[in-house]
mmCIF file of C-alpha atoms in Angstrom:
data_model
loop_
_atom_site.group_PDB
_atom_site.id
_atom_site.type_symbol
_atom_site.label_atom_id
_atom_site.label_comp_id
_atom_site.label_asym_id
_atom_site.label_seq_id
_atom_site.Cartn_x
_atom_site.Cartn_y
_atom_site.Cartn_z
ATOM 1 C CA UNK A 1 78.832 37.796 -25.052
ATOM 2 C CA UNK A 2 81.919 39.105 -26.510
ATOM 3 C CA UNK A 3 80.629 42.930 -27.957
ATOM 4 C CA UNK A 4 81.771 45.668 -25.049
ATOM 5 C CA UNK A 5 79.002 47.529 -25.332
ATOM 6 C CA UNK A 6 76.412 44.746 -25.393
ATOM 7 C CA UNK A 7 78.111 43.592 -22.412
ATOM 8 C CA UNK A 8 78.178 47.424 -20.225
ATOM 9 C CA UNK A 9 74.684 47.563 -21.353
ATOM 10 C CA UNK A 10 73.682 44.906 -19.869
ATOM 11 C CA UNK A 11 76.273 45.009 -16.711
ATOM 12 C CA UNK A 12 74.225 48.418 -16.084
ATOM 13 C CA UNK A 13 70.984 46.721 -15.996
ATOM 14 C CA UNK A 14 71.518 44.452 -13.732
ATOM 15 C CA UNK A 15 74.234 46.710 -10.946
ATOM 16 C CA UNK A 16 73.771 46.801 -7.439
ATOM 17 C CA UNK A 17 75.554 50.072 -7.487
ATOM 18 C CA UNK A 18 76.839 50.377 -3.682
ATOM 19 C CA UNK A 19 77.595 52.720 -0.778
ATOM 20 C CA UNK A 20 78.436 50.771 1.899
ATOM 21 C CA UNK A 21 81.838 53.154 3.571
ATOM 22 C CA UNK A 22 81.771 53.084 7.064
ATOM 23 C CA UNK A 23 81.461 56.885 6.868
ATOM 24 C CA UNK A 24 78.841 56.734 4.381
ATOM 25 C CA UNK A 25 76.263 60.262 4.865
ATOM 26 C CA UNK A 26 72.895 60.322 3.833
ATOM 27 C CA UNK A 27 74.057 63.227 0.656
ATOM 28 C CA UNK A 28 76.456 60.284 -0.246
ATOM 29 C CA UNK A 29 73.255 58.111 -1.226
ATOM 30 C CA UNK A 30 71.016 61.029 -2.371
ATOM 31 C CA UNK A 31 74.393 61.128 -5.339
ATOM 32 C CA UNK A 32 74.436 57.280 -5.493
ATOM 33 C CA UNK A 33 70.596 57.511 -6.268
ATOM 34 C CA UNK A 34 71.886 60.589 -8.617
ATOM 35 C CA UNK A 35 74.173 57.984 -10.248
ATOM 36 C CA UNK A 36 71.951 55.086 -10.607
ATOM 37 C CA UNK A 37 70.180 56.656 -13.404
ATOM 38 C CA UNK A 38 72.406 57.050 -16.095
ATOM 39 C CA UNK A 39 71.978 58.021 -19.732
ATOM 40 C CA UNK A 40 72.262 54.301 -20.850
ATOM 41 C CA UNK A 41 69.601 53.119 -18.120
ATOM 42 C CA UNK A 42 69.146 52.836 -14.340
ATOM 43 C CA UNK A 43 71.379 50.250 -12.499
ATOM 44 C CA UNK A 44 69.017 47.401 -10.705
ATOM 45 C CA UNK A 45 69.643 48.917 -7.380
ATOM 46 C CA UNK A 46 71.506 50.439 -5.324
ATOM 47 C CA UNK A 47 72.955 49.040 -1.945
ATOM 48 C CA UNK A 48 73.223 50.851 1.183
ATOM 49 C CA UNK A 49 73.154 50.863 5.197
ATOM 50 C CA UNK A 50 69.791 50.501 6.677
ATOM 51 C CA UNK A 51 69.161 53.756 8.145
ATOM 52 C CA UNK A 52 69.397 55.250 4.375
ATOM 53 C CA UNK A 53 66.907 53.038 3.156
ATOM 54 C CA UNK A 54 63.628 55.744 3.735
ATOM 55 C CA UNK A 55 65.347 58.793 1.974
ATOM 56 C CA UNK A 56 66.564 56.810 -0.744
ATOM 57 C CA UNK A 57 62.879 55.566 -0.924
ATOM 58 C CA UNK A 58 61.403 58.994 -1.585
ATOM 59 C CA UNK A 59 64.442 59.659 -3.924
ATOM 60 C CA UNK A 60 63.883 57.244 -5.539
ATOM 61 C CA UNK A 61 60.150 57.000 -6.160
ATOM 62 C CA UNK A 62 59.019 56.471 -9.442
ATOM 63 C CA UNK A 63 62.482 55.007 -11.281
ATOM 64 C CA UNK A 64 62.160 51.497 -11.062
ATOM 65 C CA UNK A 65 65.264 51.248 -9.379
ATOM 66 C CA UNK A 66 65.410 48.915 -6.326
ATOM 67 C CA UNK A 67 66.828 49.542 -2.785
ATOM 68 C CA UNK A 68 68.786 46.857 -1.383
ATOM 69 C CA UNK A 69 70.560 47.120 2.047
ATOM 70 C CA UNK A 70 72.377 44.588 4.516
ATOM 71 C CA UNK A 71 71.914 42.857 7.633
ATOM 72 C CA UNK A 72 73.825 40.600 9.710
ATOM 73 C CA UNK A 73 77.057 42.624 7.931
ATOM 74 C CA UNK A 74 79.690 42.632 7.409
ATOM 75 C CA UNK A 75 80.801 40.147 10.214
ATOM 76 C CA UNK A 76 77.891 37.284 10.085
ATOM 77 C CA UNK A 77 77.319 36.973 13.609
ATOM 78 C CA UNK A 78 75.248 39.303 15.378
ATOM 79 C CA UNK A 79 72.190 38.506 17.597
ATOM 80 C CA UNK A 80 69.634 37.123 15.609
ATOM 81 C CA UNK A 81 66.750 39.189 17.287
ATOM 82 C CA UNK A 82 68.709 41.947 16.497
ATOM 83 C CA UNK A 83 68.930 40.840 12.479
ATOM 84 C CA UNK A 84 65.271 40.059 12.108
ATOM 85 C CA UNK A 85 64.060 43.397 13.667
ATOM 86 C CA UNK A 86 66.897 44.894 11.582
ATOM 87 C CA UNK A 87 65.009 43.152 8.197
ATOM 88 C CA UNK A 88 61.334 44.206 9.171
ATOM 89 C CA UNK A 89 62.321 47.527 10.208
ATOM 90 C CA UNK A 90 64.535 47.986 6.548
ATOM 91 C CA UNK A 91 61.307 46.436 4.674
ATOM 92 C CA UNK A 92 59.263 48.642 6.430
ATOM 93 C CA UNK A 93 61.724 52.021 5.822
ATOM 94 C CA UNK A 94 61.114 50.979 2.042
ATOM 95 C CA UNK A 95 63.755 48.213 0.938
ATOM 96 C CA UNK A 96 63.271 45.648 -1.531
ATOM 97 C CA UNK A 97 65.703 43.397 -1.280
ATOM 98 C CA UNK A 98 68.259 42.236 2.342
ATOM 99 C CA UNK A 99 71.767 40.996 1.666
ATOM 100 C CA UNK A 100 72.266 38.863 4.445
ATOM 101 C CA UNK A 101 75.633 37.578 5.659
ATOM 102 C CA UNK A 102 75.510 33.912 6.726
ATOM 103 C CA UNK A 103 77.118 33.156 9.924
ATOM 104 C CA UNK A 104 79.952 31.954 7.800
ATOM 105 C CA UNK A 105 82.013 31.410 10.865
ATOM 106 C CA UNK A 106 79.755 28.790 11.817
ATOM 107 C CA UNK A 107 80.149 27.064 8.849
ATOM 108 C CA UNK A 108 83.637 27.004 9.268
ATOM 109 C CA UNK A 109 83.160 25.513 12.713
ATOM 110 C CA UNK A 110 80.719 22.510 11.128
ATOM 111 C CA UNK A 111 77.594 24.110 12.280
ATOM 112 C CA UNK A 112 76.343 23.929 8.317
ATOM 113 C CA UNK A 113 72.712 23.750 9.645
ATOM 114 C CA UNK A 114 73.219 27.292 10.835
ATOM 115 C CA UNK A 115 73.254 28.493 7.594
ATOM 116 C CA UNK A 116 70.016 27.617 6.448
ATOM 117 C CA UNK A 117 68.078 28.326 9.662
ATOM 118 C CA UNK A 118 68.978 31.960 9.461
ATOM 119 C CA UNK A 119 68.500 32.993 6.226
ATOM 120 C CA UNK A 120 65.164 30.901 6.642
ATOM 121 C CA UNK A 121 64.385 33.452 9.629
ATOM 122 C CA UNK A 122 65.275 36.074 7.686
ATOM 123 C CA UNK A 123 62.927 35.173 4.707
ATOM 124 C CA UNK A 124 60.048 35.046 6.922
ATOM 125 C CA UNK A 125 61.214 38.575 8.741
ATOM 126 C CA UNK A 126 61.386 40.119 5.439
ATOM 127 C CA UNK A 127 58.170 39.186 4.103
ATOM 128 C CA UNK A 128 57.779 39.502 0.114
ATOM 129 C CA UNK A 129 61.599 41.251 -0.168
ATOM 130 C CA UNK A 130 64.280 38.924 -1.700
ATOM 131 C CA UNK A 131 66.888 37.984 0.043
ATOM 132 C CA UNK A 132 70.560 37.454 -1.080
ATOM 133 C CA UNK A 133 73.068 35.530 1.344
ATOM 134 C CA UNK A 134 75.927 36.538 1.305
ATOM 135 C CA UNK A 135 78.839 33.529 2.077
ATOM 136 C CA UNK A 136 81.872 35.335 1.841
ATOM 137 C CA UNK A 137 83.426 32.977 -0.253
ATOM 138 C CA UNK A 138 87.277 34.658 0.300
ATOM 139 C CA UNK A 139 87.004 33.415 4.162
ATOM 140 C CA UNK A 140 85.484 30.022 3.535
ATOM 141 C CA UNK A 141 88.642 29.854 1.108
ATOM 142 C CA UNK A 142 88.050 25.560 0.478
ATOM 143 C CA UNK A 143 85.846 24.914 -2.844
ATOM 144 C CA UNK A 144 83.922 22.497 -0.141
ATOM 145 C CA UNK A 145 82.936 24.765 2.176
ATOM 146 C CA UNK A 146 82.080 27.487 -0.711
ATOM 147 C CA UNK A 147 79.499 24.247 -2.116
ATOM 148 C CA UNK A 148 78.212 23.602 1.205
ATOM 149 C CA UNK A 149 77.098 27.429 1.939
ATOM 150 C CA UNK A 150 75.613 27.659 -1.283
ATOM 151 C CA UNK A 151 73.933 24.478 -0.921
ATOM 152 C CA UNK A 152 72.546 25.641 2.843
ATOM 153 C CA UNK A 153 71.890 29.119 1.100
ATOM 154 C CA UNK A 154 69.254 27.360 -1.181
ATOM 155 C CA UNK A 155 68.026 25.114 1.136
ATOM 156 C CA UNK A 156 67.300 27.832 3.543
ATOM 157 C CA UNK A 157 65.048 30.142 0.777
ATOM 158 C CA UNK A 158 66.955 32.302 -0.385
ATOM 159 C CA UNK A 159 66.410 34.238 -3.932
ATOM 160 C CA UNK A 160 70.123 35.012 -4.397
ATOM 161 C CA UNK A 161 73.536 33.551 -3.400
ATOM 162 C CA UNK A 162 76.151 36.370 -3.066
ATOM 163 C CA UNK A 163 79.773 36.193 -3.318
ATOM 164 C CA UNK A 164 81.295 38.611 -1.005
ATOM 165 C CA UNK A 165 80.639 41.815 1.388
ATOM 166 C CA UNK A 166 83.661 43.512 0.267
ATOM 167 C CA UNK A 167 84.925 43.832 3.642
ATOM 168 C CA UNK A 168 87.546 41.592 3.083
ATOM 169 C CA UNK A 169 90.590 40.770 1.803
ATOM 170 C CA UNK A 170 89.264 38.232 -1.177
ATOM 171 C CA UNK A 171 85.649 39.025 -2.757
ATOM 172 C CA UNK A 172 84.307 37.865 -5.840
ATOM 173 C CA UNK A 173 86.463 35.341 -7.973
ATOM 174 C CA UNK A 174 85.767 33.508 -11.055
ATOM 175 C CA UNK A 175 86.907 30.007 -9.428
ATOM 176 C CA UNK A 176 84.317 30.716 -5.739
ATOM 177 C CA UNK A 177 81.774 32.238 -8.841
ATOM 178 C CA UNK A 178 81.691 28.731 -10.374
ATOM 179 C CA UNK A 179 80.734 26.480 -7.449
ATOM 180 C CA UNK A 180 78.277 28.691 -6.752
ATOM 181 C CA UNK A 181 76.696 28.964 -10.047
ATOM 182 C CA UNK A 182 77.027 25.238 -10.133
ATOM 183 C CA UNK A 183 75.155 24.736 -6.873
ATOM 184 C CA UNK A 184 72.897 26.756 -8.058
ATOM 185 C CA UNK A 185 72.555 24.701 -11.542
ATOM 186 C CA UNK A 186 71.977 21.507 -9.812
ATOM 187 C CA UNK A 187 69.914 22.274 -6.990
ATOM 188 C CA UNK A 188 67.131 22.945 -10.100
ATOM 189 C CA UNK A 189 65.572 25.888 -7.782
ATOM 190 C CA UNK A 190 65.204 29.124 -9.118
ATOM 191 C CA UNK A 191 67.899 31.323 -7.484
ATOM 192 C CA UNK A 192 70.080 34.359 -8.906
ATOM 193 C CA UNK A 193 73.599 34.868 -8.862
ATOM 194 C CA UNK A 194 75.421 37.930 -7.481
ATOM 195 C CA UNK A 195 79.418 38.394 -7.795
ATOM 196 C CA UNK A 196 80.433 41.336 -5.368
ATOM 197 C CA UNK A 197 83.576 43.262 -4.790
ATOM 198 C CA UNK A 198 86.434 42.996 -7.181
ATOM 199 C CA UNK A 199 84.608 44.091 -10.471
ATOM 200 C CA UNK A 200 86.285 46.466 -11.662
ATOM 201 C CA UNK A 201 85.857 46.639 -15.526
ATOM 202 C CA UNK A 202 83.566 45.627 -18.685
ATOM 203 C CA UNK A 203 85.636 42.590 -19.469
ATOM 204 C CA UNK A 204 85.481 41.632 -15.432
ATOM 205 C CA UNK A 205 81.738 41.981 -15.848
ATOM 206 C CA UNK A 206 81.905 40.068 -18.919
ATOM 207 C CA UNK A 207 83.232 37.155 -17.734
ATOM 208 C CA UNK A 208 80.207 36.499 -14.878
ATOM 209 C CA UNK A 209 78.082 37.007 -17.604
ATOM 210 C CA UNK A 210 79.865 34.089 -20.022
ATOM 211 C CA UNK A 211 80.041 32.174 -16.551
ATOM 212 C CA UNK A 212 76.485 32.064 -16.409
ATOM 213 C CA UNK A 213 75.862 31.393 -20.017
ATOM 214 C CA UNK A 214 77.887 28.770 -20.311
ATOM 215 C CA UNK A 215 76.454 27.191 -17.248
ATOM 216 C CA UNK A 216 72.808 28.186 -16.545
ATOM 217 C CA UNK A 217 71.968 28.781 -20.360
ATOM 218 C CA UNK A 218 72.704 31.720 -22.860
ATOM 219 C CA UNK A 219 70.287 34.193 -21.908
ATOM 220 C CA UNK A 220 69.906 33.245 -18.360
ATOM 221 C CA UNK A 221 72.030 36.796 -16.690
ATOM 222 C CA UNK A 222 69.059 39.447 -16.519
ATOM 223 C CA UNK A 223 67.886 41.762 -13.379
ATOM 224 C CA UNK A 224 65.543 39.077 -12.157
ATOM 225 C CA UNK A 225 68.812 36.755 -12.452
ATOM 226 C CA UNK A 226 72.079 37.942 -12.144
ATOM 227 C CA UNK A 227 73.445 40.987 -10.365
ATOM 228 C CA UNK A 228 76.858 42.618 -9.966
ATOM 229 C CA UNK A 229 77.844 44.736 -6.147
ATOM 230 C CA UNK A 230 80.073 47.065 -7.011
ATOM 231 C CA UNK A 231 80.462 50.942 -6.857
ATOM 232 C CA UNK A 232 83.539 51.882 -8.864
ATOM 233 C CA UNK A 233 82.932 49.250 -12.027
ATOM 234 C CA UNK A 234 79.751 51.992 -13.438
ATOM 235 C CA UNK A 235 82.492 54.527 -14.329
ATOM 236 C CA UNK A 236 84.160 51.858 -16.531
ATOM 237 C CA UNK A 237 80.903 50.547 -17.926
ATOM 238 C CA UNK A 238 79.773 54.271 -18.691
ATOM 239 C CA UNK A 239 83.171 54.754 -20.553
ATOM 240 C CA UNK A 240 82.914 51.773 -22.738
ATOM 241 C CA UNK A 241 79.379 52.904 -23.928
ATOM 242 C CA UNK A 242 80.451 56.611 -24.888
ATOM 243 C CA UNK A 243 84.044 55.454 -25.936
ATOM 244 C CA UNK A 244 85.615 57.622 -23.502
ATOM 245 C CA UNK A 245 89.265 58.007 -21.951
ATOM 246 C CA UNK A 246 87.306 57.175 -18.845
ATOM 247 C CA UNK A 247 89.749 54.924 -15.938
ATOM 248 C CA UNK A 248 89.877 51.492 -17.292
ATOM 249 C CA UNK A 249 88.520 50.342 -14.225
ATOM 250 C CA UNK A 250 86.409 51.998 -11.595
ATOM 251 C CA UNK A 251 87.496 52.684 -8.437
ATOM 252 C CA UNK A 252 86.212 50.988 -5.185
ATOM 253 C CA UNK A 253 84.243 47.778 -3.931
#
């Protein structure tokens, strides 16, 4: 997709558009809902802390747009109890979708089967919401581990396989994007793709969206598909579309 616009167009459509700052207030969200509806279209979602999730339900109410929060975040290992009456309690507040860290640190200690035991629980907390895991590709760092979490990420049911929380120092990168998108290619299962933190522009967008053309198919990056976690890229993506002297980048995750 080389056409700028074509591409902010369709980077809007399919934004998680994200509060997630430690001193996030619940006026912060009531703007990010504000935000998400933009003359050029609503963003997919927005992403925000659980305890948000029931005022940006009623803000939200009749847009279409989705409410996505996290669990198990930023640090992958809290008590599991804890996460799955964290995930009923968000479905029940109103959310749509959990993005779920995986106990990366497990992974990293050769506990793989971790992995896909607890995003497993957490699709069966969750009931009918989708779930995106969340590896955190920038501390798994080795292209084997990033293929194994994504593999255990699948295996374990869940809808989406998500870069990064944003947390840390390394998010979303083209070269972690690509064995995951891979993984996702061969395991023939019908999961979405999610690059988080570090978008920054229409031409960053652009390129997840040519990654997952050229591997998944053209055509393949909609809502239902492909999604994008940032906060700061919309003011870039909004300039591009009304030609403006708009920041070439946004600011933020």
């Amino acid at each position: 997709m080389s056409d700028l616009k074509a591409i902010a167009a369709k980077a809007i459509s399919c934004l998680d558009l994200t509060n997630l700052n430690d001193d996030c207030t619940e006026q912060d969200v009531l703007d990010l809902c504000e935000r998400a509806q933009t003359p050029h279209g609503n963003t997919a979602a927005i992403c925000i802390w659980p305890r948000f999730v029931a005022a940006a339900k009623t803000k939200l109410s009749g847009t279409g747009i989705r409410i996505a929060t996290v669990v198990n975040f930023p640090g992958g290992m809290d008590d599991a109890d804890e996460v799955m009456a964290l995930t009923e309690q968000a479905v029940a507040d109103g959310a749509d979708e959990i993005d779920m860290v995986i106990p990366y640190p497990d992974l990293l200690e050769g506990h793989a089967q971790d992995v896909s035991a607890l995003v497993h629980r957490v699709c069966q907390s969750a009931g009918g919401a989708r779930i995106k895991a969340i590896l955190e590709t920038g501390m798994l760092q080795k292209p084997e581990l990033i293929r194994q979490a994504a593999e255990q990420a699948i295996e374990g049911g869940a809808h989406f396989i998500k870069t990064s929380t944003g947390k840390v120092a390394v998010n979303a990168t083209l070269s972690s994007a690509r064995l995951m998108v891979e993984a996702i290619r061969d395991s023939g299962k019908d999961v979405g793709f999610k690059p988080a933190g570090g978008v920054k522009t229409t031409v960053d967008a652009g390129d997840y969206i040519a990654l997952c053309d050229e591997l998944l198919g053209d055509g393949w990056a909609t809502p239902e598909t492909f999604r994008i976690g940032a906060s700061g890229v919309l003011t870039a993506l909004l300039a591009t579309l009304d030609d403006g002297d708009a920041p070439a980048q946004g600011e933020g995750y």
